[in-house]
CSV table of C-alpha atoms in Angstrom, one decimal:
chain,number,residue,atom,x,y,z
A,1,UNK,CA,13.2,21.2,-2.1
A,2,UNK,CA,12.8,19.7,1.2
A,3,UNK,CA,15.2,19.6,3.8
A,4,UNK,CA,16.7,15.9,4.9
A,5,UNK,CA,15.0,16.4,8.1
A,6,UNK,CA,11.9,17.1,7.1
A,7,UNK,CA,11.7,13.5,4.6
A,8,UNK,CA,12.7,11.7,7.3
A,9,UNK,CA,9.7,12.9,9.5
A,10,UNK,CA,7.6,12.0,6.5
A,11,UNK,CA,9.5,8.6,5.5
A,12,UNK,CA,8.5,7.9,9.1
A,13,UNK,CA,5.2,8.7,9.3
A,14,UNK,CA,4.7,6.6,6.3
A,15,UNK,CA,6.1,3.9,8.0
A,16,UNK,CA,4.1,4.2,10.7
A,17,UNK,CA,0.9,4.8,9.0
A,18,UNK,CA,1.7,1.9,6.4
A,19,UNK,CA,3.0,-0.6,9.8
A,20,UNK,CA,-0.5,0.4,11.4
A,21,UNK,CA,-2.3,-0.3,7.9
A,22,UNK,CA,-0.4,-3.9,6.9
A,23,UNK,CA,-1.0,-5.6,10.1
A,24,UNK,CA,-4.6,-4.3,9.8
A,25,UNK,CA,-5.1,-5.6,6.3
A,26,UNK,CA,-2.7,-9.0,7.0
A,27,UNK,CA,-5.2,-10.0,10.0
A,28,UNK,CA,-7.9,-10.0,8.1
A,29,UNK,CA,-5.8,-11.4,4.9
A,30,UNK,CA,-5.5,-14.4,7.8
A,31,UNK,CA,-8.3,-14.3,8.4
A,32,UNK,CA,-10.0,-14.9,4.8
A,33,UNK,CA,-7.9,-18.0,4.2
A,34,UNK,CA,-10.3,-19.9,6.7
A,35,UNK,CA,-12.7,-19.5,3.9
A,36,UNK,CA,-11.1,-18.1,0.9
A,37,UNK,CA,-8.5,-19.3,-1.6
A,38,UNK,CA,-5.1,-17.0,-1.3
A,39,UNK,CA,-5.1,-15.2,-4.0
A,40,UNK,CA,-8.8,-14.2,-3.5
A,41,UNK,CA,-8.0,-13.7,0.6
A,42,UNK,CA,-4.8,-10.8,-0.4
A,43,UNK,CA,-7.2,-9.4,-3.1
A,44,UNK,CA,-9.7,-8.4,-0.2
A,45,UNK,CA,-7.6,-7.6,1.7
A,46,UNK,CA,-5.3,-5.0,-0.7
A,47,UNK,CA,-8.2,-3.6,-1.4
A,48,UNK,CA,-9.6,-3.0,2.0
A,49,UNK,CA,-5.9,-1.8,2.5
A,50,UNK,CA,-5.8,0.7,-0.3
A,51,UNK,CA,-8.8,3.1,1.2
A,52,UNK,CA,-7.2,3.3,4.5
A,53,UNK,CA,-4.0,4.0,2.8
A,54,UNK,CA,-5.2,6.8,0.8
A,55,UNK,CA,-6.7,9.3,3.4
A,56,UNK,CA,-4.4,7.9,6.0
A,57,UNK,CA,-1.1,9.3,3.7
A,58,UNK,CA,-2.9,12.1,2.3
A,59,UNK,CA,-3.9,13.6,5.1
A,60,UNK,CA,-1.4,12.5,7.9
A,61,UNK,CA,1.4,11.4,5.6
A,62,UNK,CA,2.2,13.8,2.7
A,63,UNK,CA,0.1,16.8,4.5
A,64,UNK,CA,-2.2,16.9,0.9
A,65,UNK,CA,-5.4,17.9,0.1
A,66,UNK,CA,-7.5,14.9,-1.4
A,67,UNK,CA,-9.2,15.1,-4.7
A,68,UNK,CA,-11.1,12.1,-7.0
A,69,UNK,CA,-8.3,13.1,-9.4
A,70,UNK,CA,-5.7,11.8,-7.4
A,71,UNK,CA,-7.8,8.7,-5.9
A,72,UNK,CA,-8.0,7.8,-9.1
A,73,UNK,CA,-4.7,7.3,-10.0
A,74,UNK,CA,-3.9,6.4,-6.6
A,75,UNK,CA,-6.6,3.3,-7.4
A,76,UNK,CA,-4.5,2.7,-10.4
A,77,UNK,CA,-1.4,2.4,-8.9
A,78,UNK,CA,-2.3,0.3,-6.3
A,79,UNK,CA,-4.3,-1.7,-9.0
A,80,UNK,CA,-1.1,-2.3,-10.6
A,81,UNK,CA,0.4,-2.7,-7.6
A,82,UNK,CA,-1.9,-5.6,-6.1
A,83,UNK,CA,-2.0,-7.3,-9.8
A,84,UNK,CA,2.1,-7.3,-9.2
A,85,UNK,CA,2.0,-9.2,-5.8
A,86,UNK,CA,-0.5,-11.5,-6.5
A,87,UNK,CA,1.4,-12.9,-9.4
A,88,UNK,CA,4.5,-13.1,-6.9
A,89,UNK,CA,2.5,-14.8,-4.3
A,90,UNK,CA,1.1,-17.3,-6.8
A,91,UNK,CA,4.7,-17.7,-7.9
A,92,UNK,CA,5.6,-18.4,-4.4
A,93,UNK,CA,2.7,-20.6,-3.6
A,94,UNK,CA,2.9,-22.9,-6.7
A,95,UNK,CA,7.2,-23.2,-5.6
A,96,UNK,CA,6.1,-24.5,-2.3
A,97,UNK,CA,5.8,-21.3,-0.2
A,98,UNK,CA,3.4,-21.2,2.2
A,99,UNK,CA,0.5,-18.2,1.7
A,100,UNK,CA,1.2,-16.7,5.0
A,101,UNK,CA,4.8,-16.8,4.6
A,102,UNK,CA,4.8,-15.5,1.1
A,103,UNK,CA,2.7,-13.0,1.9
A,104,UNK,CA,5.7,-11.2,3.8
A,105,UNK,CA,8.2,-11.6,1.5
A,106,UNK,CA,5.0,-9.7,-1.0
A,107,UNK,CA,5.1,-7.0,1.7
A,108,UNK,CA,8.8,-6.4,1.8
A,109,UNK,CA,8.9,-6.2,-1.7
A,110,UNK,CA,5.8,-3.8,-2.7
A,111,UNK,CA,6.6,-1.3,0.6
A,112,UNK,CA,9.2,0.4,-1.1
A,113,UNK,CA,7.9,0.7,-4.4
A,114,UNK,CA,4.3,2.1,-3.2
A,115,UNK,CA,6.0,4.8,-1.2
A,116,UNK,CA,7.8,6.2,-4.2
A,117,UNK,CA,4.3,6.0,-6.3
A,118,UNK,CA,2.1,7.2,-3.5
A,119,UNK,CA,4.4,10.3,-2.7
A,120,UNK,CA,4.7,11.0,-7.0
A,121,UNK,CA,0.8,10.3,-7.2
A,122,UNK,CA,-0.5,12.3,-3.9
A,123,UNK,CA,2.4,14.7,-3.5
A,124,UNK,CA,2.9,16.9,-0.2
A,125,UNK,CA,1.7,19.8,1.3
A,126,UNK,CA,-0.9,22.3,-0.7
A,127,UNK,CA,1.3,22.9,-3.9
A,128,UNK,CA,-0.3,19.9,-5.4
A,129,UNK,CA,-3.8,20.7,-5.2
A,130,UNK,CA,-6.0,20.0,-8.1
């Protein structure tokens, strides 16, 4: 078991690597709606979101050794993780929400949720490897 201190450090550095990767993937989320539909605009984006995400918190993050095994269901995760928030930001938009305010209110929900299933998916240090 890990010690309090040492979650924290990782916590944080998952916060930093995931602050780093959502204003990365929101700018050019922005950016699509000039000549994309929402839905389509955060799909791009997720997705473009997800890669980064995986080598950034397996290597920098959760200290792990990356295999296709755990890409794979890292991709699944965040598959059913994107599906998730696109129904909530349709929800929003069709109740009056505008896209790039819903998109936040996305975010804040889906941080928490993805650091619990990419820590159980890519898991820490090298007593995980495949």
């Amino acid at each position: 078991m890990k010690a309090p201190k040492t979650d924290l450090f990782a916590f944080a550095k998952f916060l930093g690597v995931g602050g780093a990767n959502t204003i990365a993937t929101l700018a050019l989320y922005q950016g699509l709606l000039f000549v994309l539909p929402p839905i389509a605009s955060y799909l791009v984006s997720y997705g473009t979101g997800v890669v980064i995400s995986y080598f950034a918190n397996s290597r920098f993050v959760f200290g792990a050794a990356g295999t296709r095994r755990k890409f794979a269901g890292f991709a699944v995760f965040q598959i059913v993780s994107a599906t998730s928030g696109a129904l909530f930001l349709a929800f929003l938009t069709r109740n009056g929400v505008s896209p790039r305010v819903g998109v936040l209110a996305v975010i804040v929900v889906l941080t928490p949720i993805n650091f619990i299933g990419s820590k159980l998916i890519l898991g820490t240090g090298d007593n995980n490897q495949e």
